[in-house]
Short mmCIF file of C-alpha atoms in Angstrom, two decimals:
data_model
loop_
_atom_site.label_atom_id
_atom_site.label_comp_id
_atom_site.label_asym_id
_atom_site.label_seq_id
_atom_site.Cartn_x
_atom_site.Cartn_y
_atom_site.Cartn_z
CA MET A 1 -5.30 22.55 -2.92
CA ASN A 2 -3.23 20.84 -0.24
CA ARG A 3 -1.41 17.73 -1.34
CA VAL A 4 -3.17 14.51 -0.42
CA ALA A 5 0.07 13.19 1.06
CA ASP A 6 0.29 16.13 3.46
CA ARG A 7 -3.27 15.58 4.64
CA LEU A 8 -2.83 11.85 5.23
CA ARG A 9 0.73 11.60 6.50
CA VAL A 10 1.36 10.38 10.04
CA GLY A 11 3.43 12.98 11.84
CA LYS A 12 4.28 14.30 15.26
CA GLY A 13 1.42 14.08 17.75
CA PHE A 14 -0.64 11.76 15.52
CA ARG A 15 -3.53 9.89 17.10
CA LEU A 16 -5.43 7.33 15.09
CA SER A 17 -8.52 7.97 17.20
CA ASP A 18 -8.62 11.53 15.82
CA VAL A 19 -8.96 10.35 12.20
CA ASP A 20 -12.51 10.24 10.85
CA PRO A 21 -12.84 6.95 8.91
CA ALA A 22 -15.43 8.63 6.67
CA GLY A 23 -13.01 11.38 5.62
CA ASP A 24 -15.84 13.69 4.60
CA ASP A 25 -13.49 16.68 4.31
CA LEU A 26 -11.28 14.94 1.76
CA GLY A 27 -11.68 14.69 -1.99
CA PRO A 28 -14.84 15.02 -4.09
CA GLY A 29 -18.31 14.70 -2.67
CA ASP A 30 -19.70 11.78 -4.63
CA HIS A 31 -18.81 8.50 -6.32
CA GLY A 32 -19.26 9.76 -9.88
CA GLN A 33 -16.89 12.69 -9.55
CA ALA A 34 -14.34 10.52 -7.75
CA ARG A 35 -14.36 7.96 -10.57
CA LEU A 36 -14.03 10.71 -13.19
CA GLU A 37 -11.00 12.22 -11.47
CA ILE A 38 -9.37 8.80 -11.03
CA ASP A 39 -9.80 8.10 -14.74
CA GLN A 40 -8.23 11.47 -15.55
CA LEU A 41 -5.10 10.48 -13.62
CA GLU A 42 -4.52 7.29 -15.59
CA PRO A 43 -2.57 8.77 -18.54
CA GLU A 44 -0.23 10.71 -16.21
CA VAL A 45 0.41 7.79 -13.86
CA ALA A 46 0.94 5.39 -16.77
CA LEU A 47 3.45 7.80 -18.33
CA LEU A 48 5.35 8.14 -15.06
CA HIS A 49 5.46 4.36 -14.75
CA GLU A 50 6.80 4.12 -18.29
CA LYS A 51 9.55 6.63 -17.44
CA MET A 52 10.54 4.62 -14.38
CA TRP A 53 10.71 1.46 -16.48
CA ALA A 54 12.72 3.24 -19.19
CA GLU A 55 15.19 4.50 -16.58
CA SER A 56 15.67 0.97 -15.27
CA ARG A 57 16.62 -0.25 -18.77
CA ARG A 58 19.58 2.13 -18.57
CA GLY A 59 20.65 1.15 -15.08
CA GLY A 60 18.19 3.18 -13.00
CA ARG A 61 17.41 1.78 -9.55
CA LYS A 62 14.04 3.37 -8.83
CA SER A 63 11.07 1.21 -7.90
CA ILE A 64 7.94 1.50 -5.76
CA LEU A 65 6.67 -0.68 -2.93
CA VAL A 66 3.06 -0.08 -1.89
CA VAL A 67 2.14 -1.49 1.52
CA LEU A 68 -1.54 -1.97 2.37
CA GLN A 69 -2.59 -2.70 5.93
CA GLY A 70 -6.02 -2.57 7.49
CA MET A 71 -8.61 -4.50 9.44
CA ASP A 72 -10.63 -7.18 7.65
CA THR A 73 -13.03 -5.67 5.05
CA SER A 74 -11.07 -2.38 4.96
CA GLY A 75 -10.72 -2.70 1.19
CA LYS A 76 -7.23 -3.88 0.37
CA GLY A 77 -8.54 -5.73 -2.67
CA GLY A 78 -10.45 -2.70 -3.94
CA ALA A 79 -7.47 -0.41 -3.47
CA THR A 80 -5.31 -2.89 -5.37
CA LYS A 81 -7.71 -2.82 -8.32
CA VAL A 82 -7.49 0.96 -8.52
CA ILE A 83 -3.70 0.91 -8.68
CA ASP A 84 -3.85 -1.84 -11.29
CA LEU A 85 -6.04 0.39 -13.46
CA LEU A 86 -3.56 3.28 -13.29
CA VAL A 87 -0.23 1.57 -13.97
CA ASP A 88 1.18 -0.76 -16.61
CA PRO A 89 0.05 -4.25 -15.54
CA LEU A 90 3.25 -5.75 -16.98
CA GLY A 91 5.26 -3.80 -14.42
CA PHE A 92 2.90 -4.28 -11.48
CA GLY A 93 2.65 -7.24 -9.14
CA VAL A 94 0.80 -8.13 -5.94
CA VAL A 95 1.94 -10.34 -3.08
CA SER A 96 -0.44 -11.36 -0.31
CA PHE A 97 1.20 -12.42 2.95
CA GLY A 98 -0.68 -14.90 5.09
CA LYS A 99 0.34 -16.87 8.14
CA PRO A 100 4.08 -17.70 7.93
CA THR A 101 4.94 -21.25 6.96
CA ASP A 102 7.22 -23.39 9.10
CA ASP A 103 10.05 -22.68 6.66
CA GLU A 104 9.43 -18.93 6.87
CA LYS A 105 9.32 -19.07 10.66
CA ALA A 106 12.80 -20.58 10.61
CA HIS A 107 14.13 -17.34 9.09
CA HIS A 108 14.21 -13.72 10.25
CA PHE A 109 10.73 -12.20 10.09
CA LEU A 110 11.75 -9.89 7.22
CA TRP A 111 13.18 -12.72 5.10
CA ARG A 112 10.05 -13.62 3.15
CA HIS A 113 9.35 -9.95 2.43
CA GLN A 114 12.87 -9.32 1.19
CA LEU A 115 12.34 -12.06 -1.39
CA GLN A 116 9.30 -10.28 -2.84
CA LEU A 117 10.62 -6.74 -3.24
CA PRO A 118 10.12 -5.00 -6.60
CA GLU A 119 12.91 -4.97 -9.14
CA PRO A 120 14.00 -1.61 -10.61
CA GLY A 121 11.33 -0.07 -12.80
CA ARG A 122 8.53 -2.07 -11.23
CA ILE A 123 5.77 -1.49 -8.71
CA ARG A 124 5.01 -4.20 -6.17
CA LEU A 125 2.09 -4.17 -3.73
CA PHE A 126 2.11 -5.99 -0.41
CA ASP A 127 -1.40 -7.02 0.69
CA ARG A 128 -0.56 -7.20 4.38
CA SER A 129 3.13 -7.03 5.02
CA HIS A 130 6.04 -7.14 7.44
CA TYR A 131 3.89 -5.04 9.79
CA GLU A 132 1.89 -8.13 10.71
CA ALA A 133 4.89 -8.89 12.94
CA VAL A 134 3.94 -5.95 15.19
CA LEU A 135 0.18 -6.16 14.68
CA VAL A 136 -1.41 -9.63 14.65
CA GLU A 137 1.61 -11.27 16.32
CA ARG A 138 1.41 -8.69 19.10
CA VAL A 139 -2.37 -8.77 19.56
CA ARG A 140 -2.66 -12.54 19.35
CA ASP A 141 0.33 -13.11 21.67
CA LEU A 142 2.06 -15.14 18.97
CA THR A 143 5.43 -13.54 19.76
CA PRO A 144 6.95 -12.58 23.12
CA ALA A 145 6.69 -8.87 23.92
CA ASP A 146 10.43 -8.40 24.18
CA VAL A 147 10.73 -9.72 20.60
CA TRP A 148 8.04 -7.69 18.83
CA GLN A 149 9.02 -4.54 20.71
CA GLY A 150 12.42 -4.67 19.06
CA ARG A 151 10.97 -5.03 15.60
CA TYR A 152 10.01 -1.39 15.12
CA ASP A 153 13.66 -0.38 14.92
CA GLU A 154 14.48 -3.35 12.70
CA ILE A 155 11.70 -2.35 10.30
CA ASN A 156 12.84 1.28 10.20
CA GLU A 157 16.44 0.27 9.49
CA TRP A 158 15.37 -2.15 6.75
CA GLU A 159 13.11 0.37 5.07
CA ALA A 160 15.82 3.04 5.22
CA THR A 161 18.20 0.66 3.46
CA LEU A 162 15.63 0.03 0.74
CA THR A 163 14.97 3.72 0.14
CA ASP A 164 18.70 4.43 0.06
CA GLY A 165 18.85 1.95 -2.81
CA GLY A 166 16.26 3.82 -4.86
CA MET A 167 12.99 2.30 -3.71
CA ARG A 168 10.03 4.48 -2.78
CA ILE A 169 7.83 2.97 -0.06
CA VAL A 170 4.18 4.06 0.12
CA LYS A 171 2.63 2.68 3.30
CA CYS A 172 -1.16 2.97 3.58
CA MET A 173 -3.34 2.04 6.53
CA LEU A 174 -6.93 1.67 5.29
CA HIS A 175 -8.95 3.01 8.21
CA ILE A 176 -12.57 1.96 8.72
CA SER A 177 -14.84 2.23 11.73
CA LYS A 178 -15.95 -0.78 13.73
CA GLU A 179 -19.54 -0.02 12.69
CA GLU A 180 -18.62 -0.01 8.99
CA GLN A 181 -16.82 -3.32 9.35
CA LYS A 182 -19.95 -4.82 10.91
CA GLU A 183 -22.04 -3.73 7.92
CA ARG A 184 -19.52 -5.17 5.46
CA LEU A 185 -19.35 -8.48 7.29
CA ARG A 186 -23.15 -8.64 7.39
CA ALA A 187 -23.27 -7.98 3.65
CA ARG A 188 -20.93 -10.90 3.04
CA LEU A 189 -23.08 -13.21 5.12
CA GLU A 190 -26.31 -12.14 3.44
CA ASP A 191 -24.95 -12.60 -0.10
CA PRO A 192 -24.23 -16.24 -1.07
CA THR A 193 -21.83 -15.05 -3.76
CA LYS A 194 -19.73 -13.38 -1.06
CA HIS A 195 -19.58 -16.29 1.38
CA TRP A 196 -16.15 -17.22 0.04
CA LYS A 197 -14.86 -13.92 1.39
CA TYR A 198 -16.12 -14.58 4.90
CA ASN A 199 -13.91 -16.17 7.53
CA PRO A 200 -15.35 -16.96 10.99
CA ALA A 201 -11.95 -15.97 12.40
CA ASP A 202 -12.75 -12.39 11.36
CA LEU A 203 -15.08 -12.16 14.36
CA GLU A 204 -12.27 -13.25 16.66
CA ASP A 205 -10.15 -10.34 15.46
CA ARG A 206 -13.17 -8.05 15.66
CA ALA A 207 -13.51 -8.90 19.36
CA LEU A 208 -9.95 -7.58 19.76
CA TRP A 209 -10.67 -4.30 17.94
CA GLU A 210 -9.32 -1.98 20.63
CA ASP A 211 -6.16 -4.05 20.97
CA TYR A 212 -5.62 -3.81 17.22
CA MET A 213 -6.18 -0.04 17.25
CA ALA A 214 -3.55 0.29 19.99
CA ALA A 215 -1.14 -1.85 17.95
CA TYR A 216 -1.78 0.23 14.83
CA GLN A 217 -1.25 3.44 16.78
CA ASP A 218 2.20 2.28 17.87
CA ALA A 219 3.18 0.95 14.45
CA LEU A 220 2.05 4.11 12.68
CA VAL A 221 3.82 6.50 15.04
CA ARG A 222 7.01 4.51 15.58
CA CYS A 223 7.48 3.59 11.91
CA SER A 224 6.41 6.75 10.10
CA THR A 225 9.85 7.99 9.14
CA GLU A 226 11.24 10.55 6.74
CA ALA A 227 12.39 7.70 4.52
CA ALA A 228 9.11 5.78 4.62
CA PRO A 229 6.15 7.67 6.11
CA TRP A 230 2.79 6.13 6.89
CA TYR A 231 -0.44 7.45 5.37
CA VAL A 232 -3.85 6.80 6.95
CA ILE A 233 -6.60 6.48 4.32
CA PRO A 234 -10.18 7.08 5.51
CA SER A 235 -11.93 4.07 3.98
CA ASN A 236 -15.55 3.98 5.14
CA HIS A 237 -16.49 5.18 1.64
CA LYS A 238 -14.91 2.91 -0.94
CA TRP A 239 -14.96 5.53 -3.67
CA ARG A 240 -13.19 8.07 -1.44
CA ARG A 241 -10.60 5.48 -0.46
CA ASP A 242 -9.92 4.82 -4.15
CA TRP A 243 -9.63 8.53 -4.95
CA LEU A 244 -7.17 9.08 -2.11
CA ILE A 245 -5.03 6.06 -3.06
CA ALA A 246 -4.93 7.15 -6.71
CA HIS A 247 -3.87 10.71 -5.88
CA LEU A 248 -1.35 9.59 -3.29
CA LEU A 249 0.33 7.31 -5.83
CA HIS A 250 0.31 10.07 -8.45
CA GLU A 251 1.92 12.53 -6.04
CA CYS A 252 4.51 9.96 -5.02
CA MET A 253 5.53 9.23 -8.59
CA SER A 254 5.50 12.90 -9.57
CA GLY A 255 8.06 13.60 -6.86
CA MET A 256 10.52 10.91 -7.94
CA GLY A 257 12.18 12.95 -10.70
CA LEU A 258 11.31 10.38 -13.35
CA ALA A 259 12.39 11.09 -16.93
CA PHE A 260 13.04 9.23 -20.15
CA PRO A 261 16.77 8.51 -20.48
CA SER A 262 18.76 10.18 -23.24
CA HIS A 263 19.56 8.13 -26.34
CA ASP A 264 23.03 7.36 -27.63
CA PHE A 265 22.33 7.21 -31.36
CA ASP A 266 21.82 9.65 -34.23
CA VAL A 267 18.08 9.83 -34.86
CA ALA A 268 18.43 11.32 -38.34
CA ALA A 269 20.92 8.66 -39.34
CA GLU A 270 18.67 5.91 -38.06
CA LEU A 271 15.72 7.32 -40.01
CA GLU A 272 17.81 7.25 -43.18
CA ARG A 273 18.80 3.65 -42.48
CA LEU A 274 15.16 2.77 -41.91
CA GLU A 275 14.11 4.27 -45.24
CA ARG A 276 16.70 2.13 -47.05
CA THR A 277 15.23 -1.09 -45.70
#
């Protein structure tokens, strides 16, 4: 079977409009099988996470940054829950980036993100990220064009520096159709227990859908690099989105060369010492 990463990776000639948000040719065919296969990955992913943590205790520099981007209702919260189920929660953290504060605006746009990067051995997830600087700020005309146009190169250089230092960056765009978003927004409005999730401003962004798709197209193509590629996750079906995220993370960690560090003590001698206590 082809690797999930190879199927989802943004490469030469990529067009977001060619990606089917339903992703019917990817993964299992139903929710039950998808959940079973996700559960089967948990021991392997947890072990890989433990190895990365163990390496860091001996000076290893490896860590993982997961970036989630997507239109409102695309499922960033659901995808986060899946990752949380697979990894050690003590070594996993989530940061959600909203509108920059006045203090944050006084700094370089990458400053607040630099502060939240994962330490060695840990996995950190960005719910929205530094890419808002070339998405919402572009579409909403919050930043002059000559400023945001220069940010693609700045982002690529920053991410290359991070990966050179041992960090693996897994960037996922959760891709849903405009029709699916409408159904999810309607569901929130019709369920009183979901009203807290609804924001009237979501409809303002929805009215700019095509502008956002154009901004995503540019961000995906211009910032999918060898060091930090982008992956587009068909997300109309929540269970397929979860399956793809789980397998992508597993493949990423499997390719990091993670291993338990060697010990510097005599095991037999320590067992004898233990028995004398």
